[in-house]
Amino acid sequence: MTALDLDNPFWHFSLKVYQAPGVSEECLRAQDELGIDVNVLLYAAWLGAVQGIALDTGAVASIEKALGQWSAAVVKPLRAVRRGLKERPDIAEPSIKTTRSRVAEIELFAEQVEQAMLHRMTNGFGQPGPGSSALAQKNIRSVLAAHGADASAFPLTKLLAASSACD
């Protein structure tokens, strides 16, 4: 197995897309309401918009299965700690704010590791071709369908627009 490449094209795509106006809010809503891993949404968009690779719901299930243990054992617990600290009535206490900040840094690094895992899987989904916004949209619909959601309820238009700017 090849070593994880933390500084990969998918990571750079994600940093650019996620900071675009409205993208984080859309992705976090899908995460909180549907249980969709934000990295899987970004990966689906990147595969379609940049790599020209199509995903179906079976591929999405394979991706989520491959990430399941890492997400459950590392990413989700870190997120829960970070969010729990934010809810504390004494969050303004400097040592608690510092703790939350450090947990957030570790959580982001764990997300970067998860993205490196995804990037390493890319060759398993077929040969790259011309990327397109239509293919990114198809992939995002496959992720939504794998979670029993319809694109009309979660159009993710900001994510699609930001992804299309990178194709």
PDB file of N, CA and C in Angstrom, residues 43-77:
ATOM      1  N   TYR A  43     -15.137  14.965  -2.333  1.00  0.00           N
ATOM      2  CA  TYR A  43     -14.477  13.976  -3.193  1.00  0.00           C
ATOM      3  C   TYR A  43     -15.327  13.693  -4.433  1.00  0.00           C
ATOM      4  N   ALA A  44     -16.618  13.538  -4.235  1.00  0.00           N
ATOM      5  CA  ALA A  44     -17.518  13.300  -5.370  1.00  0.00           C
ATOM      6  C   ALA A  44     -17.459  14.469  -6.345  1.00  0.00           C
ATOM      7  N   ALA A  45     -17.474  15.676  -5.807  1.00  0.00           N
ATOM      8  CA  ALA A  45     -17.392  16.872  -6.660  1.00  0.00           C
ATOM      9  C   ALA A  45     -16.056  16.915  -7.396  1.00  0.00           C
ATOM     10  N   TRP A  46     -14.954  16.646  -6.697  1.00  0.00           N
ATOM     11  CA  TRP A  46     -13.626  16.666  -7.309  1.00  0.00           C
ATOM     12  C   TRP A  46     -13.494  15.595  -8.391  1.00  0.00           C
ATOM     13  N   LEU A  47     -13.966  14.387  -8.088  1.00  0.00           N
ATOM     14  CA  LEU A  47     -13.880  13.320  -9.088  1.00  0.00           C
ATOM     15  C   LEU A  47     -14.611  13.710 -10.372  1.00  0.00           C
ATOM     16  N   GLY A  48     -15.768  14.325 -10.240  1.00  0.00           N
ATOM     17  CA  GLY A  48     -16.535  14.712 -11.424  1.00  0.00           C
ATOM     18  C   GLY A  48     -15.987  15.938 -12.118  1.00  0.00           C
ATOM     19  N   ALA A  49     -15.765  16.998 -11.352  1.00  0.00           N
ATOM     20  CA  ALA A  49     -15.374  18.285 -11.944  1.00  0.00           C
ATOM     21  C   ALA A  49     -13.948  18.292 -12.473  1.00  0.00           C
ATOM     22  N   VAL A  50     -13.048  17.599 -11.797  1.00  0.00           N
ATOM     23  CA  VAL A  50     -11.629  17.673 -12.146  1.00  0.00           C
ATOM     24  C   VAL A  50     -11.122  16.390 -12.802  1.00  0.00           C
ATOM     25  N   GLN A  51     -11.487  15.247 -12.232  1.00  0.00           N
ATOM     26  CA  GLN A  51     -10.948  13.969 -12.712  1.00  0.00           C
ATOM     27  C   GLN A  51     -11.784  13.330 -13.819  1.00  0.00           C
ATOM     28  N   GLY A  52     -13.013  13.776 -13.981  1.00  0.00           N
ATOM     29  CA  GLY A  52     -13.863  13.193 -15.011  1.00  0.00           C
ATOM     30  C   GLY A  52     -14.243  11.758 -14.715  1.00  0.00           C
ATOM     31  N   ILE A  53     -14.414  11.444 -13.451  1.00  0.00           N
ATOM     32  CA  ILE A  53     -14.759  10.086 -13.028  1.00  0.00           C
ATOM     33  C   ILE A  53     -16.176  10.104 -12.457  1.00  0.00           C
ATOM     34  N   ALA A  54     -17.002   9.175 -12.916  1.00  0.00           N
ATOM     35  CA  ALA A  54     -18.393   9.080 -12.460  1.00  0.00           C
ATOM     36  C   ALA A  54     -18.508   8.082 -11.314  1.00  0.00           C
ATOM     37  N   LEU A  55     -19.381   8.416 -10.380  1.00  0.00           N
ATOM     38  CA  LEU A  55     -19.679   7.532  -9.255  1.00  0.00           C
ATOM     39  C   LEU A  55     -21.146   7.138  -9.293  1.00  0.00           C
ATOM     40  N   ASP A  56     -21.414   5.891  -8.927  1.00  0.00           N
ATOM     41  CA  ASP A  56     -22.797   5.475  -8.707  1.00  0.00           C
ATOM     42  C   ASP A  56     -22.955   5.213  -7.210  1.00  0.00           C
ATOM     43  N   THR A  57     -24.142   4.848  -6.784  1.00  0.00           N
ATOM     44  CA  THR A  57     -24.375   4.655  -5.353  1.00  0.00           C
ATOM     45  C   THR A  57     -23.541   3.503  -4.794  1.00  0.00           C
ATOM     46  N   GLY A  58     -23.229   2.511  -5.617  1.00  0.00           N
ATOM     47  CA  GLY A  58     -22.367   1.410  -5.172  1.00  0.00           C
ATOM     48  C   GLY A  58     -20.958   1.888  -4.871  1.00  0.00           C
ATOM     49  N   ALA A  59     -20.433   2.763  -5.718  1.00  0.00           N
ATOM     50  CA  ALA A  59     -19.110   3.332  -5.483  1.00  0.00           C
ATOM     51  C   ALA A  59     -19.119   4.191  -4.219  1.00  0.00           C
ATOM     52  N   VAL A  60     -20.184   4.942  -4.022  1.00  0.00           N
ATOM     53  CA  VAL A  60     -20.306   5.773  -2.817  1.00  0.00           C
ATOM     54  C   VAL A  60     -20.295   4.881  -1.579  1.00  0.00           C
ATOM     55  N   ALA A  61     -21.019   3.775  -1.628  1.00  0.00           N
ATOM     56  CA  ALA A  61     -21.041   2.849  -0.491  1.00  0.00           C
ATOM     57  C   ALA A  61     -19.641   2.290  -0.218  1.00  0.00           C
ATOM     58  N   SER A  62     -18.888   1.983  -1.267  1.00  0.00           N
ATOM     59  CA  SER A  62     -17.518   1.485  -1.101  1.00  0.00           C
ATOM     60  C   SER A  62     -16.626   2.536  -0.457  1.00  0.00           C
ATOM     61  N   ILE A  63     -16.783   3.767  -0.889  1.00  0.00           N
ATOM     62  CA  ILE A  63     -15.998   4.876  -0.337  1.00  0.00           C
ATOM     63  C   ILE A  63     -16.306   5.022   1.154  1.00  0.00           C
ATOM     64  N   GLU A  64     -17.582   5.054   1.481  1.00  0.00           N
ATOM     65  CA  GLU A  64     -17.969   5.248   2.874  1.00  0.00           C
ATOM     66  C   GLU A  64     -17.552   4.070   3.756  1.00  0.00           C
ATOM     67  N   LYS A  65     -17.589   2.881   3.205  1.00  0.00           N
ATOM     68  CA  LYS A  65     -17.138   1.709   3.961  1.00  0.00           C
ATOM     69  C   LYS A  65     -15.643   1.801   4.239  1.00  0.00           C
ATOM     70  N   ALA A  66     -14.881   2.228   3.248  1.00  0.00           N
ATOM     71  CA  ALA A  66     -13.431   2.352   3.416  1.00  0.00           C
ATOM     72  C   ALA A  66     -13.066   3.391   4.470  1.00  0.00           C
ATOM     73  N   LEU A  67     -13.867   4.430   4.598  1.00  0.00           N
ATOM     74  CA  LEU A  67     -13.592   5.499   5.565  1.00  0.00           C
ATOM     75  C   LEU A  67     -14.234   5.251   6.926  1.00  0.00           C
ATOM     76  N   GLY A  68     -15.134   4.301   6.991  1.00  0.00           N
ATOM     77  CA  GLY A  68     -15.961   4.111   8.175  1.00  0.00           C
ATOM     78  C   GLY A  68     -15.221   4.033   9.487  1.00  0.00           C
ATOM     79  N   GLN A  69     -14.201   3.198   9.574  1.00  0.00           N
ATOM     80  CA  GLN A  69     -13.493   3.019  10.834  1.00  0.00           C
ATOM     81  C   GLN A  69     -12.754   4.298  11.237  1.00  0.00           C
ATOM     82  N   TRP A  70     -12.061   4.935  10.284  1.00  0.00           N
ATOM     83  CA  TRP A  70     -11.337   6.172  10.592  1.00  0.00           C
ATOM     84  C   TRP A  70     -12.307   7.263  11.055  1.00  0.00           C
ATOM     85  N   SER A  71     -13.381   7.393  10.321  1.00  0.00           N
ATOM     86  CA  SER A  71     -14.364   8.421  10.660  1.00  0.00           C
ATOM     87  C   SER A  71     -14.972   8.178  12.037  1.00  0.00           C
ATOM     88  N   ALA A  72     -15.367   6.947  12.302  1.00  0.00           N
ATOM     89  CA  ALA A  72     -16.025   6.628  13.570  1.00  0.00           C
ATOM     90  C   ALA A  72     -15.079   6.701  14.766  1.00  0.00           C
ATOM     91  N   ALA A  73     -13.838   6.305  14.571  1.00  0.00           N
ATOM     92  CA  ALA A  73     -12.905   6.245  15.693  1.00  0.00           C
ATOM     93  C   ALA A  73     -12.132   7.537  15.920  1.00  0.00           C
ATOM     94  N   VAL A  74     -12.000   8.360  14.875  1.00  0.00           N
ATOM     95  CA  VAL A  74     -11.140   9.534  14.991  1.00  0.00           C
ATOM     96  C   VAL A  74     -11.892  10.835  14.702  1.00  0.00           C
ATOM     97  N   VAL A  75     -12.414  10.988  13.493  1.00  0.00           N
ATOM     98  CA  VAL A  75     -12.980  12.272  13.078  1.00  0.00           C
ATOM     99  C   VAL A  75     -14.227  12.641  13.877  1.00  0.00           C
ATOM    100  N   LYS A  76     -15.174  11.744  13.959  1.00  0.00           N
ATOM    101  CA  LYS A  76     -16.431  12.066  14.656  1.00  0.00           C
ATOM    102  C   LYS A  76     -16.222  12.345  16.151  1.00  0.00           C
ATOM    103  N   PRO A  77     -15.408  11.566  16.855  1.00  0.00           N
ATOM    104  CA  PRO A  77     -15.174  11.913  18.262  1.00  0.00           C
ATOM    105  C   PRO A  77     -14.495  13.281  18.441  1.00  0.00           C
TER     106      PRO A  77
END
